[in-house]
mmCIF file of C-alpha atoms and ligand atoms in Angstrom:
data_model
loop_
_atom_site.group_PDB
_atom_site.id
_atom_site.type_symbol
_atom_site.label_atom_id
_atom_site.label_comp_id
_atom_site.label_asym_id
_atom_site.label_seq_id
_atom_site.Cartn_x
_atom_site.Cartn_y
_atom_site.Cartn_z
ATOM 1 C CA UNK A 11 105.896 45.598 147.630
ATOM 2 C CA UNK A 12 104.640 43.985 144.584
ATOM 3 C CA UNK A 13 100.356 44.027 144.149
ATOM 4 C CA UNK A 14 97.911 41.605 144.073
ATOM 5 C CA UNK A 15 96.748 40.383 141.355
ATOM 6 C CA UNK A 16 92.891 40.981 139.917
ATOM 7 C CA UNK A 17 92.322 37.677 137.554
ATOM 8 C CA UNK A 18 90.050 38.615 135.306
ATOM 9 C CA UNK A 19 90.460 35.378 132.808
ATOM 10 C CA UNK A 20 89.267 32.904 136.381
ATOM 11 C CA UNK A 21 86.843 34.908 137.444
ATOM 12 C CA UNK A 22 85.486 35.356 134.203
ATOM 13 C CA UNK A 23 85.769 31.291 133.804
ATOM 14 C CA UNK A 24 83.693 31.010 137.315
ATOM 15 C CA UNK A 25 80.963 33.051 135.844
ATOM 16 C CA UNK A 26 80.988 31.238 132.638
ATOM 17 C CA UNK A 27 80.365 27.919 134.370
ATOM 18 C CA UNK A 28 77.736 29.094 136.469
ATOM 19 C CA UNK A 29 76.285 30.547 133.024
ATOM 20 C CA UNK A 30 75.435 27.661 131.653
ATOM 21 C CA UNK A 31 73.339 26.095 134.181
ATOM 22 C CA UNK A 32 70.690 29.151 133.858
ATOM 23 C CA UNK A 33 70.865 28.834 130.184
ATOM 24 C CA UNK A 34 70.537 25.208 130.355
ATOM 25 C CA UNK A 35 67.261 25.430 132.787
ATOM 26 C CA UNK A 36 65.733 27.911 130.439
ATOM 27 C CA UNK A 37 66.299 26.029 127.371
ATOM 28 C CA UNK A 38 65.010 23.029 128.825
ATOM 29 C CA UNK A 39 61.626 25.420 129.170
ATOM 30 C CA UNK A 40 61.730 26.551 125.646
ATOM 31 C CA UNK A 41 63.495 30.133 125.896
ATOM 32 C CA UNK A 42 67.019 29.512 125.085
ATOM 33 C CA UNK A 43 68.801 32.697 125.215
ATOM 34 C CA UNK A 44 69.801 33.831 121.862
ATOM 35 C CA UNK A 45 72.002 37.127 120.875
ATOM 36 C CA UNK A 46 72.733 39.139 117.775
ATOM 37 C CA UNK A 47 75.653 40.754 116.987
ATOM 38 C CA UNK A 48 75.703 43.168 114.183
ATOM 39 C CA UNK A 49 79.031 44.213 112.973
ATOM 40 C CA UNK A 50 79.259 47.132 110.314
ATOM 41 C CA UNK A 51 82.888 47.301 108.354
ATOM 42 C CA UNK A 52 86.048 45.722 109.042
ATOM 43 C CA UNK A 53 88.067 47.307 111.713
ATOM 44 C CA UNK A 54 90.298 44.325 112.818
ATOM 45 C CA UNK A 55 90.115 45.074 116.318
ATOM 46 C CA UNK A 56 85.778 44.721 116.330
ATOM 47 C CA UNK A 57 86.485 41.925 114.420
ATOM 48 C CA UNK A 58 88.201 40.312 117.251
ATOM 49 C CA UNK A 59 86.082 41.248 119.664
ATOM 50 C CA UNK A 60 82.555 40.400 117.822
ATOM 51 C CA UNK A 61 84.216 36.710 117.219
ATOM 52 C CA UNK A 62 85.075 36.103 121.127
ATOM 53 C CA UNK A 63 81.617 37.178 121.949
ATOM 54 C CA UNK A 64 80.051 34.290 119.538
ATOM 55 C CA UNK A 65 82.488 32.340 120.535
ATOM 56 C CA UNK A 66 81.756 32.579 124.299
ATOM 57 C CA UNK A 67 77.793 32.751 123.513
ATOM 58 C CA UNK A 68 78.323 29.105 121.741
ATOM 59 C CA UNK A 69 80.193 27.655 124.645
ATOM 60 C CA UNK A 70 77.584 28.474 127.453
ATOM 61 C CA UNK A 71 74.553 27.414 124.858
ATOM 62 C CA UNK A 72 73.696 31.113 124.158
ATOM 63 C CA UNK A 73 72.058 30.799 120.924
ATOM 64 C CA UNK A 74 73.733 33.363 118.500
ATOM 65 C CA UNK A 75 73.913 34.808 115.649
ATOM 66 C CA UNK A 76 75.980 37.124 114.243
ATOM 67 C CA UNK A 77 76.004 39.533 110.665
ATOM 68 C CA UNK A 78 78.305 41.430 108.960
ATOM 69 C CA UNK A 79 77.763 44.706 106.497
ATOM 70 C CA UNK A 80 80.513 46.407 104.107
ATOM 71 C CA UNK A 81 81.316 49.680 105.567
ATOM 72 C CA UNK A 82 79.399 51.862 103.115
ATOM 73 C CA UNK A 83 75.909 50.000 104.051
ATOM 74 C CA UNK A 84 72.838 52.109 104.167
ATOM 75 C CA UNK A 85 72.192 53.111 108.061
ATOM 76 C CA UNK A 86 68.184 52.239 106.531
ATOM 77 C CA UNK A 87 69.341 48.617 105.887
ATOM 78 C CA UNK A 88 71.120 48.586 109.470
ATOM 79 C CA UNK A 89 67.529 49.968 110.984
ATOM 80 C CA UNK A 90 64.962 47.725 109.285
ATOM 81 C CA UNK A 91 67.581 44.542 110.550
ATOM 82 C CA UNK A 92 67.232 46.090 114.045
ATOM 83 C CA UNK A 93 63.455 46.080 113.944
ATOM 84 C CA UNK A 94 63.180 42.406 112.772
ATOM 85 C CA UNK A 95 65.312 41.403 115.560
ATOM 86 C CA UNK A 96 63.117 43.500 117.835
ATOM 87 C CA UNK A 97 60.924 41.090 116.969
ATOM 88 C CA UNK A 98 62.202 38.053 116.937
ATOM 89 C CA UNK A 99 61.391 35.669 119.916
ATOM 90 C CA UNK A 100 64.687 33.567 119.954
ATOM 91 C CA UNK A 101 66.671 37.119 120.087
ATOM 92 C CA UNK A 102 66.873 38.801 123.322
ATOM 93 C CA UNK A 103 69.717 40.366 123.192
ATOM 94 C CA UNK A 104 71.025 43.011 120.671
ATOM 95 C CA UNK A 105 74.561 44.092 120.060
ATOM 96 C CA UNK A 106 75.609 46.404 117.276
ATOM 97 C CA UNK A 107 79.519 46.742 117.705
ATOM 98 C CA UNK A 108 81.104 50.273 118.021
ATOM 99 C CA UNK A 109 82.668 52.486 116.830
ATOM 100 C CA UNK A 110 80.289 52.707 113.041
ATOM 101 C CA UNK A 111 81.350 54.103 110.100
ATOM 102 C CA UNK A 112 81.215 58.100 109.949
ATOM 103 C CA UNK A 113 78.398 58.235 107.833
ATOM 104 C CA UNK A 114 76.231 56.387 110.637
ATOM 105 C CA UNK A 115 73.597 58.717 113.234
ATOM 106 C CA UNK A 116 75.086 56.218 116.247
ATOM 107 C CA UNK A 117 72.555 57.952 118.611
ATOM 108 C CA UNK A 118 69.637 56.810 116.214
ATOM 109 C CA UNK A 119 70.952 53.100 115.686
ATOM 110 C CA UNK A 120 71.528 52.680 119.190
ATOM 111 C CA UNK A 121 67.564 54.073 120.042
ATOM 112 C CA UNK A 122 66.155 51.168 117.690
ATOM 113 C CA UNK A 123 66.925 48.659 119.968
ATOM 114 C CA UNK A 124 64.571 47.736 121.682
ATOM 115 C CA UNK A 125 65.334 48.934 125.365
ATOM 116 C CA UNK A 126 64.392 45.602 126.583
ATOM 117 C CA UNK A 127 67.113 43.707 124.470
ATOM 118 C CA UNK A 128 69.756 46.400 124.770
ATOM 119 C CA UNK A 129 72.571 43.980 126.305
ATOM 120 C CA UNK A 130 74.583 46.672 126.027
ATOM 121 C CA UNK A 131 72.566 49.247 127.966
ATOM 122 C CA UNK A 132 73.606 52.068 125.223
ATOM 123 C CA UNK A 133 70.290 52.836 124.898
ATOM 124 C CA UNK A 134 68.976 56.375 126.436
ATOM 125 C CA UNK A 135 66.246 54.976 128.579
ATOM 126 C CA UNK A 136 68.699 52.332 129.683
ATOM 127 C CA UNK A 137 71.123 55.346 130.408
ATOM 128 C CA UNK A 138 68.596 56.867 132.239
ATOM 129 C CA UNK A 139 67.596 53.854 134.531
ATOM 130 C CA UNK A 140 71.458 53.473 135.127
ATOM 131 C CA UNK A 141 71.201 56.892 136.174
ATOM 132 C CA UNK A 142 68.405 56.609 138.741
ATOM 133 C CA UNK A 143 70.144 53.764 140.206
ATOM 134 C CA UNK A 144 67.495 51.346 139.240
ATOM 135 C CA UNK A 145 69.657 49.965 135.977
ATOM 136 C CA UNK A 146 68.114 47.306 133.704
ATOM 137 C CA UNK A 147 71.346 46.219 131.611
ATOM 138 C CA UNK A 148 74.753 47.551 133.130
ATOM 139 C CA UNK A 149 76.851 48.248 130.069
ATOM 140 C CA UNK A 150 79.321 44.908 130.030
ATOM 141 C CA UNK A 151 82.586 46.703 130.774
ATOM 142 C CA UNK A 152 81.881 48.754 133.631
ATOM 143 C CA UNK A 153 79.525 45.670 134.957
ATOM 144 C CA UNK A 154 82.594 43.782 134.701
ATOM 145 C CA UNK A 155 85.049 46.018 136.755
ATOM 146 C CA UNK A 156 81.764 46.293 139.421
ATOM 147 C CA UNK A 157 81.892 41.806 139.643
ATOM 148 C CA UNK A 158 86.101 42.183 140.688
ATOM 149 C CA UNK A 159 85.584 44.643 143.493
ATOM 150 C CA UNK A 160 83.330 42.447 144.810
ATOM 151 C CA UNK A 161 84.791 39.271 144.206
ATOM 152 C CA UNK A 162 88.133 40.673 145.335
ATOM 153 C CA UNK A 163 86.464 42.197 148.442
ATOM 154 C CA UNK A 164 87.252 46.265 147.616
ATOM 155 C CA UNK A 165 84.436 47.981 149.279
ATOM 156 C CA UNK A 166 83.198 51.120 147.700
ATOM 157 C CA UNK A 167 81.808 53.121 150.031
ATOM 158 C CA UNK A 168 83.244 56.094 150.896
ATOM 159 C CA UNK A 169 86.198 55.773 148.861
ATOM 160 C CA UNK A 170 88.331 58.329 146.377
ATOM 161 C CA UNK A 171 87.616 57.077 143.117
ATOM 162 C CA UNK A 172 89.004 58.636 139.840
ATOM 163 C CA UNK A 173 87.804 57.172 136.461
ATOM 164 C CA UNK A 174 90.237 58.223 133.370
ATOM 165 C CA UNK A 175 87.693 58.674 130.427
ATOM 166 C CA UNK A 176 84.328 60.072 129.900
ATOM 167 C CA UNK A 177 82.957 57.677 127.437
ATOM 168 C CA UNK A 178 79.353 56.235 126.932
ATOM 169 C CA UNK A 179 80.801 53.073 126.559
ATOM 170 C CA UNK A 180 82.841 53.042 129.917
ATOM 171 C CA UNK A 181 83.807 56.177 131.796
ATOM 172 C CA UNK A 182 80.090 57.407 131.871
ATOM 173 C CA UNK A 183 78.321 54.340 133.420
ATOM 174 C CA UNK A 184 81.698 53.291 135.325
ATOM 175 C CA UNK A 185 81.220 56.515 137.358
ATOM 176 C CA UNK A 186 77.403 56.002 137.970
ATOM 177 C CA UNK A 187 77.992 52.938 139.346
ATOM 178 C CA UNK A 188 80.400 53.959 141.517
ATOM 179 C CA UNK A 189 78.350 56.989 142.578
ATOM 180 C CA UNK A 190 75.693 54.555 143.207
ATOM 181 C CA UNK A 191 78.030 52.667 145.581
ATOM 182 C CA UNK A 192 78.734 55.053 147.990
ATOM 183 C CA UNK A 193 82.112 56.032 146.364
ATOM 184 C CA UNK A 194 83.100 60.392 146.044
ATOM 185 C CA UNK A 195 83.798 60.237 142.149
ATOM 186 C CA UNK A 196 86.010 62.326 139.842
ATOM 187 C CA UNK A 197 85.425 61.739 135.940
ATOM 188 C CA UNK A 198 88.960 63.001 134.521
ATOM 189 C CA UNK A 199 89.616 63.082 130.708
ATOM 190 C CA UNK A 200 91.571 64.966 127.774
ATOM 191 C CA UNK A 201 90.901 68.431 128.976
ATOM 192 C CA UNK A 202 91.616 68.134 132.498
ATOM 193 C CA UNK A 203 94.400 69.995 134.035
ATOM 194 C CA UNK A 204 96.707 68.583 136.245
ATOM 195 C CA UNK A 205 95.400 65.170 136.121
ATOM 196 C CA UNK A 206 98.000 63.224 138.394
ATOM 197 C CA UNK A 207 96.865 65.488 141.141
ATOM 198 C CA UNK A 208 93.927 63.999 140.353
ATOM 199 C CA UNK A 209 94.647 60.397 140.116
ATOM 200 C CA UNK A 210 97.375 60.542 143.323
ATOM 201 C CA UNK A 211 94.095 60.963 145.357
ATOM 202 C CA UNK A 212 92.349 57.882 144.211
ATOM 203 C CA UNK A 213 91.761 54.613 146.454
ATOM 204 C CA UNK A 214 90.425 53.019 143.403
ATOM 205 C CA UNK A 215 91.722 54.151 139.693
ATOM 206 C CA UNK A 216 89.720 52.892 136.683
ATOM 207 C CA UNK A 217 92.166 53.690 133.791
ATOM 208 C CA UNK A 218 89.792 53.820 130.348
ATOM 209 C CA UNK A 219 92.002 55.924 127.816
ATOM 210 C CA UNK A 220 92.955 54.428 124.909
ATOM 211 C CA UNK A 221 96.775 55.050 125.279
ATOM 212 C CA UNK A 222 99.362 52.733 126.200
ATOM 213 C CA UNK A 223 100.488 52.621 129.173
ATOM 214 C CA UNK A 224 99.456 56.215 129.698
ATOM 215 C CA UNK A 225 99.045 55.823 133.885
ATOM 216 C CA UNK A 226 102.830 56.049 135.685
ATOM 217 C CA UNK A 227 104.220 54.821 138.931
ATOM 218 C CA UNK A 228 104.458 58.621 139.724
ATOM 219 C CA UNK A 229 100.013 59.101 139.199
ATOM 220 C CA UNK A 230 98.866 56.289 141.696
ATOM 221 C CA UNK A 231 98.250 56.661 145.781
ATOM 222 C CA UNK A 232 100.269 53.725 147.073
ATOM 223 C CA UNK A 233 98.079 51.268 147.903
ATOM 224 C CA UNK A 234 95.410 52.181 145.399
ATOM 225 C CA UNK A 235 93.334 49.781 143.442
ATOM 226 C CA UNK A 236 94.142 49.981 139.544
ATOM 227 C CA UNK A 237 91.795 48.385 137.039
ATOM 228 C CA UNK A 238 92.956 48.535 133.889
ATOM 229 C CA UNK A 239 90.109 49.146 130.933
ATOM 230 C CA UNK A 240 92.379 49.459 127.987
ATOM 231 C CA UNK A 241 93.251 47.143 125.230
ATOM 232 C CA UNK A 242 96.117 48.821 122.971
ATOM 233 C CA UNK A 243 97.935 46.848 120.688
ATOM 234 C CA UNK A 244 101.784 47.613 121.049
ATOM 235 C CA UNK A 245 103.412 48.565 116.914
ATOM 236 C CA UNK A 246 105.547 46.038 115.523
ATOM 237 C CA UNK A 247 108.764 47.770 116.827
ATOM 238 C CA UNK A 248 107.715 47.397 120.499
ATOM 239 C CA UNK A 249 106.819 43.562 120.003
ATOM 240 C CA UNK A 250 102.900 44.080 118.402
ATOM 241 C CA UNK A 251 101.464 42.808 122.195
ATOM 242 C CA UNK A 252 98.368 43.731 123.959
ATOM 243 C CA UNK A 253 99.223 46.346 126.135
ATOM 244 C CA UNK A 254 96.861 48.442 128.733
ATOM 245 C CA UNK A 255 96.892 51.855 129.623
ATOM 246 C CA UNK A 256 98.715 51.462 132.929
ATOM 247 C CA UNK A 257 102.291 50.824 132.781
ATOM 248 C CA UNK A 258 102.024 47.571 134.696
ATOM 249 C CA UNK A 259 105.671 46.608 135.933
ATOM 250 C CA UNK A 260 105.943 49.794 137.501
ATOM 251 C CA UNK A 261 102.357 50.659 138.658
ATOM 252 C CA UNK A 262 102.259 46.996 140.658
ATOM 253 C CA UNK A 263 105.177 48.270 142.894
ATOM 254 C CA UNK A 264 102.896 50.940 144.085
ATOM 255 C CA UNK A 265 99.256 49.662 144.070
ATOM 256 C CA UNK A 266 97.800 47.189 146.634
ATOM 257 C CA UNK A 267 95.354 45.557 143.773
ATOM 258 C CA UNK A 268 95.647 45.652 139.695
ATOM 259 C CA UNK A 269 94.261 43.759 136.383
ATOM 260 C CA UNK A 270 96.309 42.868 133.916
ATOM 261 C CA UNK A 271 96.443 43.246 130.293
ATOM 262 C CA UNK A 272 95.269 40.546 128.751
ATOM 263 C CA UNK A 273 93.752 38.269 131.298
ATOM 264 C CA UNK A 274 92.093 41.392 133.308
ATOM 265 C CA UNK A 275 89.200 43.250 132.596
ATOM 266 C CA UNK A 276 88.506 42.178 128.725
ATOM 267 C CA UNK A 277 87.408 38.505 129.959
ATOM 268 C CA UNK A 278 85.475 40.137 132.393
ATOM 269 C CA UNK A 279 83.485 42.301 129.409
ATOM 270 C CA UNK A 280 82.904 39.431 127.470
ATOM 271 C CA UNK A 281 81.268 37.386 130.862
ATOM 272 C CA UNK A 282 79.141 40.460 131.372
ATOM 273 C CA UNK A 283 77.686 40.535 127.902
ATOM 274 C CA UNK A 284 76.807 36.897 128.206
ATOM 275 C CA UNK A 285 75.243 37.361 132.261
ATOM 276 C CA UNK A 286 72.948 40.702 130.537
ATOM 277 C CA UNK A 287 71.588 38.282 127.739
ATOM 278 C CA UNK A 288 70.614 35.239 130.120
ATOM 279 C CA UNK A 289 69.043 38.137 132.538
ATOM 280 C CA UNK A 290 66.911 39.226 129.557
ATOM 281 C CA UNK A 291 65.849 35.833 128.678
ATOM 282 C CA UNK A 292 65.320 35.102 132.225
ATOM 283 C CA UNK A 293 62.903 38.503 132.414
ATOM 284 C CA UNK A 294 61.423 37.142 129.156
ATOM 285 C CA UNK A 295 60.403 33.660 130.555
ATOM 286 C CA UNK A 296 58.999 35.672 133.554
ATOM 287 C CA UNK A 297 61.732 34.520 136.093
HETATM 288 N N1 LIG B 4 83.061 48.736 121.262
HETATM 289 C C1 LIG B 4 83.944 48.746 122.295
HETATM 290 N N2 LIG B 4 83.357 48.271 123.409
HETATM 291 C C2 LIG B 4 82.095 47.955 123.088
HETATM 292 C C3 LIG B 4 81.001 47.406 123.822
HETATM 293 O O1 LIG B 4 81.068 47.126 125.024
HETATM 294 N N3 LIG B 4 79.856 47.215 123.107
HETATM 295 C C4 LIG B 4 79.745 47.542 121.800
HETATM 296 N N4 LIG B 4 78.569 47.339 121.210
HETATM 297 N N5 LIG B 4 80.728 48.048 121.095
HETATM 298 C C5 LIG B 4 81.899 48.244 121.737
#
């Protein structure tokens, strides 16, 4: 039996429409969204990324703007930007892309947001209210996978889930929020032994490694729900494509729901990011 599909790219879409009605009402009372992106060096992959979320800001009206630094900039230069867009009234939300050069205290960039235009809810007291289950900006990934359960009808509650990855970014705040619906959660990464025993147990496997199609047929309960987080880029030899880190033809002959790669969760991300700016405008014009 061959799973349904979780269409990330038309969902996303949906949520993009519906976008630009709220930013249309609240430019029409003077508090137009607007969101900076700050991009530090020239990995081609942030690139990428930083130019689809400008991209998708301009299309639903999001007023944006975006700058770029040479790798070896000062982290000083990088703070004293942050605090002017702190204070900027047409900015209300913040992005700096990840990951930064070495050189860079991410921890201490990340904490000079201001919490209250941290669109990316990286920032500790964000963490925190994540956390308590009382979260002011869900980071835009894990936000994402959180808008296809629901709109694909996978209740939570109860249920095995088993999240590959312990990131900040993704694995972290992708467990809380599973925790936080009702779901018993196990956070598996690099050093954990015998990890298909861990993933054969899952109902719902969030896949957020890095590693092409590093989840097999052979690691997923049949009739699981797969939801694919990774975006690896295939070398040259193997066709250069965008690739996930579940093998896909084979994993779909076991699992009741998956996301592709592309066209899965990445739309979703990119929805998200645009849905946490609008909220903090919204919270801005007191709505
Ligand atoms: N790098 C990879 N994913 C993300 C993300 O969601 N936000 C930021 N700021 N950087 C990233």
């Amino acid at each position: 039996m061959s799973a349904q599909l979780i269409d990330g790219k038309t969902l996303a879409e949906e949520l993009r429409a519906a976008f630009k009605t709220r930013v249309a009402a609240l430019t029409a009372r003077n508090h137009r969204p607007g969101l900076a992106v700050i991009l530090v060096g020239e990995d081609p992959a942030s690139q990428v990324y930083v130019r689809n979320k400008v991209n998708a800001c301009e299309a639903a009206g999001i007023f944006s703007q975006k700058r770029v630094y040479p790798a070896d900039v000062a982290q000083a230069v990088i703070l004293a930007k942050l605090a002017e867009l702190n204070a900027d009234p047409k900015i209300h939300g913040i992005l700096v892309q990840l990951p930064l050069p070495r050189h860079f205290d991410e921890k201490a960039v990340l904490e000079a947001i201001a919490p209250e235009k941290d669109v990316d809810g990286f920032h500790a007291e964000n963490v925190g209210a994540l956390a308590q289950g009382n979260a002011r900006f869900i980071p835009c990934t894990p936000y994402g996978v959180m808008k296809m359960f629901e709109a694909n009808g996978v209740d939570l509650a109860g249920k095995e889930a088993v999240v590959i990855g312990r990131s900040n970014i993704v694995g972290k705040p992708m467990a809380l929020l599973l925790i936080n619906a009702g779901a018993t959660v196990t956070v598996c990464h690099s050093k954990t032994r015998d990890l298909a025993a861990h993933t054969r147990r899952a109902d719902i496997l969030v896949a957020a490694v890095g590693k092409p199609r590093f989840v097999t047929a052979g690691m997923v309960k049949p009739g699981a729900v797969v939801i694919d987080v990774g975006i690896n880029r295939l070398p040259p030899e193997e066709g250069g494509k965008l690739c996930g880190d579940v093998d896909f033809e084979a994993v779909k002959e076991v699992a009741s729901l998956i996301t592709p790669v592309p066209g899965g969760v990445g739309p979703m991300t990119i929805a998200m990011l645009l849905a946490n700016t609008i909220e903090a405008a919204e919270r801005e014009a007191g709505q």
